[in-house]
XYZ file of C-alpha atoms in Angstrom:
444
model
C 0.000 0.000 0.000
C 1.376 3.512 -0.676
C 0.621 7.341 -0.474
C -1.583 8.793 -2.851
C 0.219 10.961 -5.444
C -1.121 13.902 -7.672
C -0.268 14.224 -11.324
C -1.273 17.165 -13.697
C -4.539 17.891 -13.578
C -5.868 15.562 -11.034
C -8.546 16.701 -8.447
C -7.906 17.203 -5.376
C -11.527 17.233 -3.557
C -13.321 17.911 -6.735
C -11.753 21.088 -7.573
C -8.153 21.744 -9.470
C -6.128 24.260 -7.661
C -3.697 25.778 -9.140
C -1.752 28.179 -7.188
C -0.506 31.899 -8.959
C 2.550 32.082 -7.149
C 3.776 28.178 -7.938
C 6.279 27.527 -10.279
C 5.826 24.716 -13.154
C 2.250 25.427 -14.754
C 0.833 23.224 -17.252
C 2.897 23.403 -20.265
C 1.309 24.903 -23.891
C 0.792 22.969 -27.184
C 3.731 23.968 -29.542
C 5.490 21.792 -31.883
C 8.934 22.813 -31.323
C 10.799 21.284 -28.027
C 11.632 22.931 -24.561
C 13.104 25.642 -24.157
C 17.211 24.799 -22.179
C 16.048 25.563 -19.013
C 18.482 25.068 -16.499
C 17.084 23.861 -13.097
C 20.235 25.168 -11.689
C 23.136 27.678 -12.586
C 26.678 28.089 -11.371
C 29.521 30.004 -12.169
C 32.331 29.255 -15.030
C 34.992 26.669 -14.468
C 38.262 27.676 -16.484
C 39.439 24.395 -16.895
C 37.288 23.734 -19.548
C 35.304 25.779 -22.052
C 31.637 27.545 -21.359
C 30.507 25.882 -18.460
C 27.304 26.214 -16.664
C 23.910 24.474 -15.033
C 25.428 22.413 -12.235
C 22.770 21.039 -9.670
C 24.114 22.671 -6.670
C 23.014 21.390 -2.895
C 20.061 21.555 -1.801
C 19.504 24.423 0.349
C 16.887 23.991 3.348
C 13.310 25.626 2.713
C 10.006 25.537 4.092
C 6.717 25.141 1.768
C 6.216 28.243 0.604
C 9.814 29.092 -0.296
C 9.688 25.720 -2.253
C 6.657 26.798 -4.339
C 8.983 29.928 -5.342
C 11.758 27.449 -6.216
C 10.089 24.908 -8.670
C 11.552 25.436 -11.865
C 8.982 27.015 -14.324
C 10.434 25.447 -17.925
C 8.032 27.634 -20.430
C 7.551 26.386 -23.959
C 5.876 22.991 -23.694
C 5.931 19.879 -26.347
C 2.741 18.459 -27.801
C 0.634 16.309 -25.696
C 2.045 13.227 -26.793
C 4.845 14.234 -24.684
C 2.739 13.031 -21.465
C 4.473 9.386 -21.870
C 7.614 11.526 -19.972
C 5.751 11.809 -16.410
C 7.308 9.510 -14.418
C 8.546 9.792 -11.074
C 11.061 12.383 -9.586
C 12.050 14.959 -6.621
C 12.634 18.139 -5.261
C 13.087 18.460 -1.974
C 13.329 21.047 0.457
C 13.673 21.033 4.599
C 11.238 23.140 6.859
C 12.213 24.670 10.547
C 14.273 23.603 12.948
C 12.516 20.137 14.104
C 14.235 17.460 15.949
C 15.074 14.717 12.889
C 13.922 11.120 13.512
C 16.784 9.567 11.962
C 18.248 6.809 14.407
C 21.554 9.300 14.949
C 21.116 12.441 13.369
C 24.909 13.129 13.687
C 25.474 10.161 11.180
C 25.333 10.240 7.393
C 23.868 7.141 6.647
C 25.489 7.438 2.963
C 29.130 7.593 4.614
C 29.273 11.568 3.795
C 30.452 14.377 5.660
C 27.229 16.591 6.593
C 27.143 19.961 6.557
C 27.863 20.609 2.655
C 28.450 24.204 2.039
C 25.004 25.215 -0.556
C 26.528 27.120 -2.899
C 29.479 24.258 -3.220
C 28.863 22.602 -6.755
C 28.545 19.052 -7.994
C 32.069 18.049 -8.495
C 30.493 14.907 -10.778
C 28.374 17.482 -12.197
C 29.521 19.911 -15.425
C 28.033 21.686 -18.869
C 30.176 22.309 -21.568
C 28.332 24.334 -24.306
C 25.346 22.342 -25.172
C 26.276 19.192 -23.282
C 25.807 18.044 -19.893
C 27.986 15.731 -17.966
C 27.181 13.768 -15.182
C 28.971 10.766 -13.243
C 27.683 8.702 -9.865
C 29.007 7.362 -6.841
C 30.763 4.303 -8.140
C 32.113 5.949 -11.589
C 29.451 5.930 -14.266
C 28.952 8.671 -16.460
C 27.197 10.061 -19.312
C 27.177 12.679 -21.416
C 23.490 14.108 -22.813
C 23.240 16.505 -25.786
C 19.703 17.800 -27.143
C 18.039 19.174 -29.739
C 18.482 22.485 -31.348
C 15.016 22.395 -32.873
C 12.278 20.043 -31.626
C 12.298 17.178 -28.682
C 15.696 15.324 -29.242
C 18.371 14.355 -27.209
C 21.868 12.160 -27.356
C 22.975 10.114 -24.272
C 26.736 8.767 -24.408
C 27.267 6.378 -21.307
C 30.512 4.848 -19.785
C 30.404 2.397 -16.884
C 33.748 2.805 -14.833
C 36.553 0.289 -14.899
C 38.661 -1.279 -17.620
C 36.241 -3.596 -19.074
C 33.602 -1.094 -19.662
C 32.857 0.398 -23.292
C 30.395 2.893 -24.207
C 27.285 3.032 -25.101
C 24.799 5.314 -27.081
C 20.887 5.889 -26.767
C 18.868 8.485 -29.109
C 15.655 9.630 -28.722
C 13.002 12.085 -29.959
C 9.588 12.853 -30.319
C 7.992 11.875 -33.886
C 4.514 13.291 -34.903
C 2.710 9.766 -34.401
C 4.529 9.000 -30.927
C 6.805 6.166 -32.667
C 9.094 5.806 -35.206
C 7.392 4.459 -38.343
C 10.535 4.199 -39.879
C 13.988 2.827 -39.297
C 15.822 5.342 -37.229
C 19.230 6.861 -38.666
C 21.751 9.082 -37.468
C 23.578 11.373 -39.845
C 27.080 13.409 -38.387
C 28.453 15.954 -41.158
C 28.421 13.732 -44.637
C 28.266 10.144 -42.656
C 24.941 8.189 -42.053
C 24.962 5.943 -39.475
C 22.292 2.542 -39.477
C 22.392 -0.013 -36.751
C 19.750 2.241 -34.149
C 17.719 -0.596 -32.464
C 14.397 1.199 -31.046
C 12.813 0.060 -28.126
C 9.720 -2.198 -28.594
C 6.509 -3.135 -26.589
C 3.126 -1.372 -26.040
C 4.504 0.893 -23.913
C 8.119 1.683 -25.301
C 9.316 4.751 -25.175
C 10.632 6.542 -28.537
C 14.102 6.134 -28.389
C 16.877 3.466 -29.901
C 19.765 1.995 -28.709
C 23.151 2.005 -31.321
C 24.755 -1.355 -32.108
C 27.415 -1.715 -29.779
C 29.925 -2.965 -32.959
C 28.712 1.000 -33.884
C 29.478 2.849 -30.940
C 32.806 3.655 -31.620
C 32.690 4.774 -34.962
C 29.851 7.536 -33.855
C 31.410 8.871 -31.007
C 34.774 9.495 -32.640
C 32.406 11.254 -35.940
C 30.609 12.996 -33.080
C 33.534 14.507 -31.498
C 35.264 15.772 -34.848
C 31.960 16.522 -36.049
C 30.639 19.978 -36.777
C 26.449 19.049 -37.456
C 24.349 16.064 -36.075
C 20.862 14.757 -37.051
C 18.474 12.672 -36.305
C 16.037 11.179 -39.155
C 12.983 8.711 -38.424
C 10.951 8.897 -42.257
C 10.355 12.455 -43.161
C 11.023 13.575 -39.915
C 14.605 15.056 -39.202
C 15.963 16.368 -35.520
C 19.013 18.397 -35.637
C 21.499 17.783 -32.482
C 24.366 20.299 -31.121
C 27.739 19.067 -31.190
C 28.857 22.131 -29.354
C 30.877 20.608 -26.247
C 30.627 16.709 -26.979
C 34.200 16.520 -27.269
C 34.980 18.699 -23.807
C 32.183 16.467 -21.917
C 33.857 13.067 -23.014
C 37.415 14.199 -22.074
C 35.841 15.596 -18.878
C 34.937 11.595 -18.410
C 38.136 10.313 -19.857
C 39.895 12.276 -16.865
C 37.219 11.450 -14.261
C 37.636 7.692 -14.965
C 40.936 7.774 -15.117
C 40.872 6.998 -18.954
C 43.526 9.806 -20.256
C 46.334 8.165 -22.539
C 44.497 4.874 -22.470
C 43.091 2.365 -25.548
C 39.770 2.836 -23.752
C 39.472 6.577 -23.519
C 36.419 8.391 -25.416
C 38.400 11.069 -26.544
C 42.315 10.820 -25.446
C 43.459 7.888 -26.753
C 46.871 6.220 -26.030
C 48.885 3.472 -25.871
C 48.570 2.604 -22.100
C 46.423 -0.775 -21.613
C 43.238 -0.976 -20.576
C 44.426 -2.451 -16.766
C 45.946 1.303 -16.273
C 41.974 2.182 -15.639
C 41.368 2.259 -12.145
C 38.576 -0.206 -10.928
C 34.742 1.164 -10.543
C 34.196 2.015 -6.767
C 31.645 -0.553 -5.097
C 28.360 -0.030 -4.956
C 26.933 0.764 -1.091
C 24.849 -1.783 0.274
C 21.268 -1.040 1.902
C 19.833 -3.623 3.858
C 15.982 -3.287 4.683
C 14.401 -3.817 7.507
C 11.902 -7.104 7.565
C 8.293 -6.266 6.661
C 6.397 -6.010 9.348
C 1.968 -5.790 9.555
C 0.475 -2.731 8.393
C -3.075 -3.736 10.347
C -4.655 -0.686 11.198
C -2.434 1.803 8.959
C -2.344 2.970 5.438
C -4.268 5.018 3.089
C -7.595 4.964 5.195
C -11.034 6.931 4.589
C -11.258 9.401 7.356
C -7.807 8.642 8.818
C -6.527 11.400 11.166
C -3.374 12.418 12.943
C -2.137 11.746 16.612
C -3.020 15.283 18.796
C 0.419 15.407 19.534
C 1.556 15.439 16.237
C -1.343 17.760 14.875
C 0.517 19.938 18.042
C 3.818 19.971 16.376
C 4.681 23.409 14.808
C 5.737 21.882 11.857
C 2.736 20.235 11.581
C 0.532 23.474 12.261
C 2.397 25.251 9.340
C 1.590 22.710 6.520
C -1.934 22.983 8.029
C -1.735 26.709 7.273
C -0.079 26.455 4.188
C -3.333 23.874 2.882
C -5.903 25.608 4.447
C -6.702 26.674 0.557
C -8.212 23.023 0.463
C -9.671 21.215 3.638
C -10.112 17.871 1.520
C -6.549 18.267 0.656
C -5.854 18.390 4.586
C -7.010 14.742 4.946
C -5.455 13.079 2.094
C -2.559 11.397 5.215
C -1.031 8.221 4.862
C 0.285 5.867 7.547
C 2.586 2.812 8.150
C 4.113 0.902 10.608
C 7.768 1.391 10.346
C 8.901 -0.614 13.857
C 7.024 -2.334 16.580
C 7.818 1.357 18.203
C 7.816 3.691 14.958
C 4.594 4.733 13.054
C 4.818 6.476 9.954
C 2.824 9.860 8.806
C 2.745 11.462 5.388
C 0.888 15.052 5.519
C -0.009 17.135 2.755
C 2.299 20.254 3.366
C 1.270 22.626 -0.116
C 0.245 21.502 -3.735
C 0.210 22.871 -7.155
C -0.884 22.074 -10.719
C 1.197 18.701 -10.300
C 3.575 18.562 -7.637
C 2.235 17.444 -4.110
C 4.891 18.195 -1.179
C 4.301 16.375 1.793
C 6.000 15.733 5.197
C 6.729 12.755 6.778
C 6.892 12.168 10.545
C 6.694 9.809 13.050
C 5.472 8.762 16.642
C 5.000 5.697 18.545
C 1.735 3.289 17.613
C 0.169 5.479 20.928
C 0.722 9.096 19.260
C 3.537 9.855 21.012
C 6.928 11.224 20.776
C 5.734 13.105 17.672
C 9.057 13.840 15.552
C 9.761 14.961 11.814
C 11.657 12.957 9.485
C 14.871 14.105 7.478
C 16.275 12.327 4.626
C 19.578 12.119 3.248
C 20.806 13.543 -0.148
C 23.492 13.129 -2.353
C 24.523 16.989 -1.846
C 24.700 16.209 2.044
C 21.669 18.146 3.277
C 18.805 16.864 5.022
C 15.479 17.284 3.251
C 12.232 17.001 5.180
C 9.679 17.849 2.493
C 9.342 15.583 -0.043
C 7.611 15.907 -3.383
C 5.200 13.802 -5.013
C 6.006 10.516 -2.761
C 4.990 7.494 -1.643
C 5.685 4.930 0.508
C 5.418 0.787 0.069
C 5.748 -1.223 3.153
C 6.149 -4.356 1.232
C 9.742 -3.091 0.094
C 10.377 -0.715 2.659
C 11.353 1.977 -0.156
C 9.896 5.590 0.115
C 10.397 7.293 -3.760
C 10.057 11.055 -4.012
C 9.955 12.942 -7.430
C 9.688 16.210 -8.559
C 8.713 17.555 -11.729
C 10.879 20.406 -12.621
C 7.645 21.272 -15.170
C 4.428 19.308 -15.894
C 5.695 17.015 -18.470
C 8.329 15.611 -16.255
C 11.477 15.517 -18.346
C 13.925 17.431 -16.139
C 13.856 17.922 -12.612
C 14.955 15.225 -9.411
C 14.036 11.359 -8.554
C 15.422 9.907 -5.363
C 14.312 6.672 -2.763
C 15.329 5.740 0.464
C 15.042 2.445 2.470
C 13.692 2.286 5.816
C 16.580 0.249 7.386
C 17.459 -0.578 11.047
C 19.552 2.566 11.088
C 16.757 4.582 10.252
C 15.836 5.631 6.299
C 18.916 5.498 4.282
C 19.423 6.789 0.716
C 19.205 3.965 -2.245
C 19.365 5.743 -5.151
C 19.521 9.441 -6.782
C 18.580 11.212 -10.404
C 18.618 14.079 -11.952
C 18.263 16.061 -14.840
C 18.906 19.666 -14.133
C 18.191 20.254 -18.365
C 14.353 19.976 -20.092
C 15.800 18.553 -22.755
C 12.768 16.228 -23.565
C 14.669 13.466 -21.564
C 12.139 10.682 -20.075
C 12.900 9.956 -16.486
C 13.924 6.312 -17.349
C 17.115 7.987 -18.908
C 17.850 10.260 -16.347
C 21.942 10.141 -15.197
C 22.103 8.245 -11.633
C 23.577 10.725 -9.265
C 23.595 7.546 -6.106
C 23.235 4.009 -6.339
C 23.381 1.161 -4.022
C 22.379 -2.412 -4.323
């Protein structure tokens, strides 16, 4: 059983509210793609050329502060674009109360806390019209987009020596699939060999032949146009800072002067590549009865916790809706720990709720904080929802309605408290569904 989420345009006691003063309205009906909106900006780097757009850390906000900060990406695609919602976050933290966590001076990822908010993501950069973007064990990719249109490039490298690259395409054809085999064209040179995904549900987008990989990253980098053609339909794709992102990689894998580099080559062997980093490991707690909790009709909170000022603020920031006021989830967490989800604000499609907990009598009434990849705690999460079958709360935020950019992240309820499992992000609406999205944290 999990929390009710709200998409675009659901009702929320029979009435759509949309707020003025939130961020992210519904998107318009135009042909041509989104516009680059950044979700976040930093300052240039002079070690390589025209950089810009890293996802900063998260800085701690209540509600309304995070209704100001929901990126607003104007110029939306057509409505076949919808297949892109998905799931994602944003978070922000509210006020000063006590976190549940099972030792809030811990970092249950292994980080130092306290991360300075205007530091950047080091595994974060932009060069030109690419974005770069590695994780916690050494993957990377590199995503160009679109000049005209809905289309975007991804160029991934898993870290180690045995890895090789791989490429993924995608746009948005007039039908919503590719009637025709899908080609990609770099100055004079057409490349075949795209594999598109299949199935009822398949997104638009192809995979390239692994035996072609090679040859189209090397045209790419030398390259001075790219295009995309599906039929009669044709999607041209910046090549301005491919070759800067995959050195960028080359040096962050350790790759420079190697046979296996993207862009550097040389003759040092492949076993000069340092190893990938492990993966963490997240152990969740056993599943335990949810009798008497979960997604009930009429369900209402402990008085203590409807006492808590936190609490009382989300109340006032709701008080637009009453119905929205009840829509509260529950779940057993412990034999000790309950569970509450509370609507804290909503908007045209991003619900932000806050999670708390007290024991199964309504006491000792305490609000949650989860860790981040940036190292700051959030406490408001954005359109989430929590299963107690796997013990995995998922939060994700739209950074606009059609859910192609913005922030995905889920965290296991574990003995230690909940601890991060994974992290994405796409700080670029660059048509990008959420599937594709470069892993900021993983864990297995």
């Amino acid at each position: 059983m999990t929390a009710k989420t709200f998409k675009a345009g659901d009702e929320v006691g029979g009435t759509i509210h949309r707020r003025p003063q939130l961020s992210g309205s519904s998107p318009s009906r135009r042909r041509r793609g989104p516009s680059t909106h950044k979700v976040a900006a930093s300052s240039q780097n002079p070690d390589y050329p025209v950089e810009s757009g890293k996802v900063g850390a998260r800085a701690a906000r209540r509600p309304s502060e995070l209704r100001r900060a929901l990126p607003a990406c104007e110029g939306g695609l057509e409505m076949r674009m919808i297949a892109l919602l998905a799931v994602a976050v944003l978070l922000a933290s509210c006020g000063d109360e006590q976190s549940a966590r099972a030792d809030a001076g811990a970092d249950p990822r292994g980080l130092a806390g306290g991360a300075d908010a205007e530091q950047p993501n080091p595994n974060e950069r932009t060069f030109r019209d690419w974005l770069a973007v590695c994780d916690n064990i050494g993957t990377c990719h590199a995503f160009g987009h679109a000049t005209e249109g809905a289309g975007w490039v991804r160029i991934s490298m898993a870290a180690g020596p045995e890895a090789g690259p791989r490429v993924v395409v995608g746009f948005w054809p007039e039908n919503g699939s590719f009637g025709d085999p899908l080609t990609a064209r770099v100055d004079n040179d057409t490349f075949n060999g795209l594999t598109a995904a299949t199935g009822e549900d398949a997104l638009p987008v192809a995979t390239v032949d692994p035996e072609g990989v090679r040859r189209l990253i090397d045209a790419m980098a030398q390259g001075r146009t790219m295009s995309l053609h599906a039929g009669s339909e044709t999607v041209p794709i910046s090549l301005s800072g491919v070759a800067a992102s995959l050195l960028w990689i080359d040096e962050h894998q350790g790759r420079l002067g190697t046979t296996t580099a993207l862009i550097r080559k040389g003759s040092r062997p492949a076993s000069a590549v340092p190893a990938a980093s492990p993966s963490p490991r997240v152990v969740a707690a056993p599943a335990v009865s949810q009798a008497g909790y979960g997604d009930q009709e009429g369900q209402t909170l402990p008085a203590a916790l409807e006492a808590l000022p936190a609490v009382i603020q989300c109340r006032a920031d709701t008080d637009f809706n009453p119905a929205l006021q009840t829509v509260i989830s529950s779940a057993r967490l412990d034999a000790n720990t309950v569970l509450w989800g509370v609507p804290c604000d909503a908007g045209a499609y991003n619900l932000i709720n806050g999670y708390f907990t007290t024991t199964p009598q309504g006491t000792d009434p305490r609000q949650l904080t989860f860790p981040t990849v940036a190292g700051e705690p959030e406490a408001f999460l954005v359109n989430s929802a929590y299963d107690p079958a796997t013990r995995v709360l998922d939060a994700f935020n739209k950074g606009r309605g059609l859910g192609d950019c913005g922030t995905a992240d889920s965290w296991v309820w574990t003995a230690q408290g909940f601890v991060l499992k994974s992290s994405s992000a796409m700080s670029e609406c660059w048509s990008v569904p959420s599937d594709y999205w470069p892993a900021l944290w993983v864990s297995e």
